[in-house]
Amino acid sequence: MLKQMKAAPKFVIAALLVVAGLAFAGEKVTEADVKAAQVEWGNGIVAISAEHKKGGDYKARAKKHIDTLYAYGHTDVMFKPTLAAEDQFRETFEEALSYFIGTKGTEDGGFAIKGWTKVRWENNGIFTHGNTATAMGNYYFTGPDGKETKVEYSFGYVRGKDGKLRINLHHSSLPYNPK
């Protein structure tokens, strides 16, 4: 097979690679895929906090987090962070980065640099459909004092042409408090 591939014209090889990529992108998303993506997301937030705490390059870590887990540059992303009021929706990579690490002169204090030590998930439901999925529930952020902060979330996922599961919808909010 390899000899045949080497003998094939380059356009045929390119076409096969495109078809293979599309087949991989069409791979069905499973509940296990979503749970793995959630763990990876939580670990990324903890890593950004840890990098900030030790005085490291937390900005680079946050960029990697967004670049590998969100669908910016692949498709539209709808991101409504928990602690956002003035700039409620973060349609761009740069706006998401500002939310995670903070930007002087804005409402963004840097959610991911607050010293989080753990993120755990409680899914209310995970729905998969082809190469997409949606999950909703609560996630809990453990702070440096050991106390948990409960946050409600809805995440949407899409499998990209590269086969990677990426977030294309992220909405989170603090639970309703009638007081």
JSON list of C-alpha atoms in Angstrom, two decimals, residues 4 7 9 17-18 20 28 34 61 68 77 90 106 124 141 179:
[
{"chain": "A", "resi": 4, "resn": "GLN", "atom": "CA", "xyz": [1.19, 2.49, -4.24]},
{"chain": "A", "resi": 7, "resn": "ALA", "atom": "CA", "xyz": [3.49, 6.18, -6.93]},
{"chain": "A", "resi": 9, "resn": "PRO", "atom": "CA", "xyz": [0.01, 11.63, -8.07]},
{"chain": "A", "resi": 17, "resn": "LEU", "atom": "CA", "xyz": [-5.94, 12.93, 3.18]},
{"chain": "A", "resi": 18, "resn": "VAL", "atom": "CA", "xyz": [-8.91, 15.32, 2.92]},
{"chain": "A", "resi": 20, "resn": "ALA", "atom": "CA", "xyz": [-9.61, 10.75, 5.77]},
{"chain": "A", "resi": 28, "resn": "LYS", "atom": "CA", "xyz": [-19.29, 10.32, 16.62]},
{"chain": "A", "resi": 34, "resn": "VAL", "atom": "CA", "xyz": [-17.22, 14.74, 26.73]},
{"chain": "A", "resi": 61, "resn": "ARG", "atom": "CA", "xyz": [-0.59, 28.47, 29.46]},
{"chain": "A", "resi": 68, "resn": "THR", "atom": "CA", "xyz": [-6.54, 23.40, 22.28]},
{"chain": "A", "resi": 77, "resn": "VAL", "atom": "CA", "xyz": [-17.83, 30.13, 19.50]},
{"chain": "A", "resi": 90, "resn": "ARG", "atom": "CA", "xyz": [-16.66, 36.51, 24.21]},
{"chain": "A", "resi": 106, "resn": "THR", "atom": "CA", "xyz": [-11.68, 46.09, 32.10]},
{"chain": "A", "resi": 124, "resn": "ASN", "atom": "CA", "xyz": [-27.11, 16.84, 34.80]},
{"chain": "A", "resi": 141, "resn": "PHE", "atom": "CA", "xyz": [-13.99, 25.17, 41.72]},
{"chain": "A", "resi": 179, "resn": "LYS", "atom": "CA", "xyz": [-31.91, 36.76, 49.00]}
]
